[in-house]
mmCIF file of C-alpha atoms in Angstrom:
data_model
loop_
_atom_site.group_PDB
_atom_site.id
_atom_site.type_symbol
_atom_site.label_atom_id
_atom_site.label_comp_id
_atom_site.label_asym_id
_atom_site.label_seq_id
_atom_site.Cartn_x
_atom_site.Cartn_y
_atom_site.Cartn_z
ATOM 1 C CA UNK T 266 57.022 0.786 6.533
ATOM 2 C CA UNK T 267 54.618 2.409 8.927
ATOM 3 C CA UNK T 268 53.731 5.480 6.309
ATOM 4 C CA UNK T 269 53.164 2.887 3.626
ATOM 5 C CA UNK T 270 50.926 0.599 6.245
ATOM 6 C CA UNK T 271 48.995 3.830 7.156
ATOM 7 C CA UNK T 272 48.222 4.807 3.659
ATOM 8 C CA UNK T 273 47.106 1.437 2.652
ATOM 9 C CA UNK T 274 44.685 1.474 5.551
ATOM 10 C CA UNK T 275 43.245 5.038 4.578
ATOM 11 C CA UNK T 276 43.219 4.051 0.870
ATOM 12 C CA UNK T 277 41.413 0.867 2.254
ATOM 13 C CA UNK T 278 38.994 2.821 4.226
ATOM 14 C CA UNK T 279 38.216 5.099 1.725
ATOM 15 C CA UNK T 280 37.160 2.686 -0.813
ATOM 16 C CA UNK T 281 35.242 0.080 1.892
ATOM 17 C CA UNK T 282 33.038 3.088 2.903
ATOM 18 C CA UNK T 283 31.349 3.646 0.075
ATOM 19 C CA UNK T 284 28.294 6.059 0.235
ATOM 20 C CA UNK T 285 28.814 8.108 3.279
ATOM 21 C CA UNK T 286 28.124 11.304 1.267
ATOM 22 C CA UNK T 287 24.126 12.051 1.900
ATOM 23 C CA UNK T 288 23.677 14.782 4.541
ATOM 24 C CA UNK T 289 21.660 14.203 7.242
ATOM 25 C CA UNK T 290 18.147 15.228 7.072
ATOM 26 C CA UNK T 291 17.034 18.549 8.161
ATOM 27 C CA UNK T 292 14.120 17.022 10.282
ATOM 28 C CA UNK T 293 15.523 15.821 13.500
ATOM 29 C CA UNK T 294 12.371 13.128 13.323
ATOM 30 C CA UNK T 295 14.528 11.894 10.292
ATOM 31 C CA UNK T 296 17.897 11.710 11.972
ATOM 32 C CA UNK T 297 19.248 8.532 13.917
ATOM 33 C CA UNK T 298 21.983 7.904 16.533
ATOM 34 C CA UNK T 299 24.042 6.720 13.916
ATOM 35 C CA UNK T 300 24.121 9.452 11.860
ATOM 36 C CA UNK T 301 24.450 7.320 8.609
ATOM 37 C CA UNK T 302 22.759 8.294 5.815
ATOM 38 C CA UNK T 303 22.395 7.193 2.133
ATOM 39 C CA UNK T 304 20.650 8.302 -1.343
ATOM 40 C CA UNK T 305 19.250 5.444 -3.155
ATOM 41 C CA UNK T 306 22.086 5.759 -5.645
ATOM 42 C CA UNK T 307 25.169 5.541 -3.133
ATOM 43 C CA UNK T 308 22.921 2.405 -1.423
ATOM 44 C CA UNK T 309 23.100 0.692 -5.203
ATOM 45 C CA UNK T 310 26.881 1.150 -4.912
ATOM 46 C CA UNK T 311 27.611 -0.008 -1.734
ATOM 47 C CA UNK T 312 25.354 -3.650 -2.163
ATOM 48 C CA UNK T 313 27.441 -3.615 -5.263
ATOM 49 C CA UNK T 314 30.256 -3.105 -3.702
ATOM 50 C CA UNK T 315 29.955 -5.120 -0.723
ATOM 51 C CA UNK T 316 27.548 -7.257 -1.883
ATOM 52 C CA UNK T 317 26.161 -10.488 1.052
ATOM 53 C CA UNK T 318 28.253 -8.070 4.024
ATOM 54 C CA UNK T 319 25.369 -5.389 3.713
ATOM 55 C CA UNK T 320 21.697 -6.098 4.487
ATOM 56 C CA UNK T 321 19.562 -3.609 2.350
ATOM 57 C CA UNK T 322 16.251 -3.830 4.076
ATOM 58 C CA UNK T 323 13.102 -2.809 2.212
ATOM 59 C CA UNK T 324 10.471 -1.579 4.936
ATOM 60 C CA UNK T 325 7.343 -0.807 3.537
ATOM 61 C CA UNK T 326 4.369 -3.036 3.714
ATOM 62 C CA UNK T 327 3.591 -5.931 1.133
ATOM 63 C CA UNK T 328 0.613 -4.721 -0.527
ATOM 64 C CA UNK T 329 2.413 -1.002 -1.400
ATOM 65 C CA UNK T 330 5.189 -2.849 -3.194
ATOM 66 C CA UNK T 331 2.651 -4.889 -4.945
ATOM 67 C CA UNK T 332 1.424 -1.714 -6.714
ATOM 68 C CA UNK T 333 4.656 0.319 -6.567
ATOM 69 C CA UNK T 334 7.106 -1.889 -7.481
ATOM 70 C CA UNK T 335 10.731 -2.723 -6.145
ATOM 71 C CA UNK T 336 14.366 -3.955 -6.771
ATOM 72 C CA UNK T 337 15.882 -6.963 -6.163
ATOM 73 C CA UNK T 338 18.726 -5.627 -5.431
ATOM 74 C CA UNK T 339 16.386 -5.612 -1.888
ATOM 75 C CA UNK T 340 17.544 -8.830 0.357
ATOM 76 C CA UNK T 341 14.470 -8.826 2.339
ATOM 77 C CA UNK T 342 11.094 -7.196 2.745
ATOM 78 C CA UNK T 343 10.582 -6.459 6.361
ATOM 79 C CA UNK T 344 7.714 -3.975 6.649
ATOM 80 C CA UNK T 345 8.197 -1.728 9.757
ATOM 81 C CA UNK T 346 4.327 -0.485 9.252
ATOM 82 C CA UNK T 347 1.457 -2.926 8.848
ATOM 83 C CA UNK T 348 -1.754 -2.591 7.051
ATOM 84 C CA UNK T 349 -4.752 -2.686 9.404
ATOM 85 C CA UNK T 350 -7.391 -3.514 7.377
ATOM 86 C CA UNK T 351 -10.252 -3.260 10.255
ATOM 87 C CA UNK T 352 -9.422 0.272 10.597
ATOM 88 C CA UNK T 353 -9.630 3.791 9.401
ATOM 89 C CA UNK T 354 -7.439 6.318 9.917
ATOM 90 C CA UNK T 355 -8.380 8.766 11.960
ATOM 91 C CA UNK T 356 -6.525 11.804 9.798
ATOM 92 C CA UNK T 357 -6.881 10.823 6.112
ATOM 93 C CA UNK T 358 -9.199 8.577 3.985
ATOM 94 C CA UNK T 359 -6.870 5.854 4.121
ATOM 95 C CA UNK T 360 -6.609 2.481 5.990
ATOM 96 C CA UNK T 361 -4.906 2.704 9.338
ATOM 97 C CA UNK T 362 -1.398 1.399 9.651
ATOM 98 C CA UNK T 363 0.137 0.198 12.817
ATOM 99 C CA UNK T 364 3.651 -0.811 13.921
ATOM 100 C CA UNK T 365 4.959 -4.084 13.360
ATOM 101 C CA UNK T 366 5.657 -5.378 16.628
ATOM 102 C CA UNK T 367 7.885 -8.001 15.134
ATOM 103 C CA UNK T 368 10.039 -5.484 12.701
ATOM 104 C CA UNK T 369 13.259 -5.571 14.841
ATOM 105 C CA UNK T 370 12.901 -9.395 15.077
ATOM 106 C CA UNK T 371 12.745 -9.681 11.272
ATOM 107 C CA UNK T 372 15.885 -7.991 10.584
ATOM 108 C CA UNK T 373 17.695 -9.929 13.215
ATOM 109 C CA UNK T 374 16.596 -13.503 11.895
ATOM 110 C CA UNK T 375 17.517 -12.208 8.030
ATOM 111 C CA UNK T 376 21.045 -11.012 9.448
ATOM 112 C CA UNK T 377 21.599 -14.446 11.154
ATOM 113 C CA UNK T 378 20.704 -16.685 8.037
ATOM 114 C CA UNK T 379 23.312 -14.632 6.476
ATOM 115 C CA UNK T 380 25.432 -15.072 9.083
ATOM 116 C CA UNK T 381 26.001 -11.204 9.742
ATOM 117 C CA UNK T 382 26.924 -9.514 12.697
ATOM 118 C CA UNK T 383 25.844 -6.827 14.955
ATOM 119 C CA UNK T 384 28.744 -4.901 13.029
ATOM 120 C CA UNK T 385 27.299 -5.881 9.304
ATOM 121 C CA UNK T 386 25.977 -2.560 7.855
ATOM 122 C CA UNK T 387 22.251 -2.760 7.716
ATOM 123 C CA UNK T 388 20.854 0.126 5.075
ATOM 124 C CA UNK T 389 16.842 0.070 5.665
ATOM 125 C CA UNK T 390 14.486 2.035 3.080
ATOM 126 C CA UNK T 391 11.174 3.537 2.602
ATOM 127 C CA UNK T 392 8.974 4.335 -0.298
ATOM 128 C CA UNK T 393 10.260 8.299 0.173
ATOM 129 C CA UNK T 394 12.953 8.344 2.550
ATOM 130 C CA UNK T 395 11.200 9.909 5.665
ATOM 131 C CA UNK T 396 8.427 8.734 7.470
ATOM 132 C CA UNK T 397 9.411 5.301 8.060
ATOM 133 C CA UNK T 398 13.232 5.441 7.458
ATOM 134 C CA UNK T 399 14.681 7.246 10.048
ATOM 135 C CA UNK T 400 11.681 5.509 12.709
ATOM 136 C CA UNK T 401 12.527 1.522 11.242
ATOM 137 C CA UNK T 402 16.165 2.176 12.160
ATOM 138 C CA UNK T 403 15.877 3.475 15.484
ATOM 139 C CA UNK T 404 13.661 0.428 16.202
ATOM 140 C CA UNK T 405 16.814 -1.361 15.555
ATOM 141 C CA UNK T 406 18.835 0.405 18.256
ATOM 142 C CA UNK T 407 18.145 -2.624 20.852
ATOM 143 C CA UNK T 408 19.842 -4.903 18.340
ATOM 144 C CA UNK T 409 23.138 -3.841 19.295
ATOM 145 C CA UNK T 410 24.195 -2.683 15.359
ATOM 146 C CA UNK T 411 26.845 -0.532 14.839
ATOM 147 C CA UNK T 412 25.958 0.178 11.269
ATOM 148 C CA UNK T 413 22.594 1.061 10.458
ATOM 149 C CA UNK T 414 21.889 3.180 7.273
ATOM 150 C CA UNK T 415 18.956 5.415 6.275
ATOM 151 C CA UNK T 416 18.376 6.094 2.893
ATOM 152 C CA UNK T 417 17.043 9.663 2.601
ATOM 153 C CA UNK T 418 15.152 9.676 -0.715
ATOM 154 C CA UNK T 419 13.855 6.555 -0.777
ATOM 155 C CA UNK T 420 12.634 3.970 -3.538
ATOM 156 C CA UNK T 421 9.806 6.485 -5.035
ATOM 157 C CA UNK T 422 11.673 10.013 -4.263
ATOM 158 C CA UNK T 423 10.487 13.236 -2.949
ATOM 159 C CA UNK T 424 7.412 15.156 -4.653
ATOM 160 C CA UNK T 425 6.990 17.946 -7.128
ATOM 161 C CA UNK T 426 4.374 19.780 -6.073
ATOM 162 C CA UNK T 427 4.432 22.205 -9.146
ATOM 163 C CA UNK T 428 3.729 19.266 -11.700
ATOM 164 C CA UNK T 429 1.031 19.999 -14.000
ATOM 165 C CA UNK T 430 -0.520 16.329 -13.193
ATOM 166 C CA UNK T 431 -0.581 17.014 -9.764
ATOM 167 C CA UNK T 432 1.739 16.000 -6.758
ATOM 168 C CA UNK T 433 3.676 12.922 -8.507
ATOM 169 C CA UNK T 434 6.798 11.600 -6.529
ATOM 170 C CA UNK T 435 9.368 12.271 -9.647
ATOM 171 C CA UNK T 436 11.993 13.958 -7.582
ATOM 172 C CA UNK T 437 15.182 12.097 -6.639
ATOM 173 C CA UNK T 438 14.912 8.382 -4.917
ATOM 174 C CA UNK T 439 15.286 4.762 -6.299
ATOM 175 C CA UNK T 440 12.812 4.394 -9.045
ATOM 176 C CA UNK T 441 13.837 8.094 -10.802
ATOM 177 C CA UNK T 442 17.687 7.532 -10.721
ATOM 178 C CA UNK T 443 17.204 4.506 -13.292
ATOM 179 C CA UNK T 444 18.178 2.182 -11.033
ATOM 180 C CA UNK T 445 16.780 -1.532 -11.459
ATOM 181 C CA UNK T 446 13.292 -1.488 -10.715
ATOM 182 C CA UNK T 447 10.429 -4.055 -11.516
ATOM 183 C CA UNK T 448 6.706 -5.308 -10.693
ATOM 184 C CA UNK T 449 7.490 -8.971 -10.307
ATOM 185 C CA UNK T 450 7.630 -9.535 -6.484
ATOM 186 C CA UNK T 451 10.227 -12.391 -5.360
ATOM 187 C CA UNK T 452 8.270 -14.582 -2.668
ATOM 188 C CA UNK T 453 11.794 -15.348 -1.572
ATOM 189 C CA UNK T 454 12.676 -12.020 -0.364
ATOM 190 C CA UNK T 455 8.603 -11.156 1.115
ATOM 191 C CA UNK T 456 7.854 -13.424 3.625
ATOM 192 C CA UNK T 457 4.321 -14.127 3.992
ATOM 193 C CA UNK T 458 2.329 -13.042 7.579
ATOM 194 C CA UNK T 459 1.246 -16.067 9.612
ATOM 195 C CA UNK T 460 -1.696 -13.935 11.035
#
């Protein structure tokens, strides 16, 4: 009786972990306390899997997935980097961006109207997997979560370098593994800014 009880509780964990098999990332910057990392593909399985339990987190700013696209498999659009449109940046001919001092705030009000709990699995993902991935979960860390997942190659993938065209992001991630993608934004899932 006890063998049989232990096997049905590894078979059981086995199958309710779904998606535990992307390495961590080289980059230490990329790496969280958690150590839990995803590729886009294994974070389609696990929603599917587990469905309103997991919190799949889409961090980039508003404006970028206007032009870049998304999934709905997304529950919420909580951008962990903000657009500062009264600034330059001081590296690159681009607008600044600064942190969004209400990101961790966000995710906590979209896990309580779904009545989640600091030990829901929270997956949170960038437009590549790295700059903002790793950095929007460990703004989470005063949340309390035990579960917080990164997904390493994010909803546009990594870039080949050695395309003809130039540097196109066609490597890996969301939007190259033929997962559901689209243009039409849900105003549901991207809250607009008060300010």
């Amino acid at each position: 009786m006890i063998r049989q009880t232990f096997l049905a509780a590894l078979i059981a964990t086995s199958f309710a972990a779904p998606g535990l098999a992307a390495d961590a990332p080289e980059n230490p910057a990329y790496q969280t306390e958690w150590g839990l990392y995803l590729t886009s593909r294994e974070a389609f399985e696990m929603k599917q899997e587990q469905g309103d339990r997991v919190l799949f987190v889409d961090v980039r700013e508003p404006i970028e997935i206007m032009f870049t696209g998304w999934t709905d498999i997304v529950d919420v659009n909580v951008p962990y980097m903000l657009v500062d449109p009264t600034a330059w940046n001081p590296d690159k001919p681009v607008l600044q961006m600064q942190k969004n001092p209400e990101f961790a705030a966000g995710v906590a009000a979209a896990m309580q109207a779904r009545g989640l709990t600091a030990d829901s699995p929270v997956i949170v993902m960038c437009r590549s997997g790295g700059t903002r991935g790793a950095p929007s979960a460990k703004a989470l860390a005063p949340l309390g979560l035990t579960q917080v997942y990164v997904v390493v190659d994010g909803f546009e993938g990594g870039t080949l370098k050695e395309d003809p065209r130039g540097p196109w992001r066609l490597k890996n991630g969301w939007k190259n593994s033929n997962l559901p993608w689209s243009y039409k934004l849900d105003k549901d899932k991207i809250p607009l800014r008060t300010e």
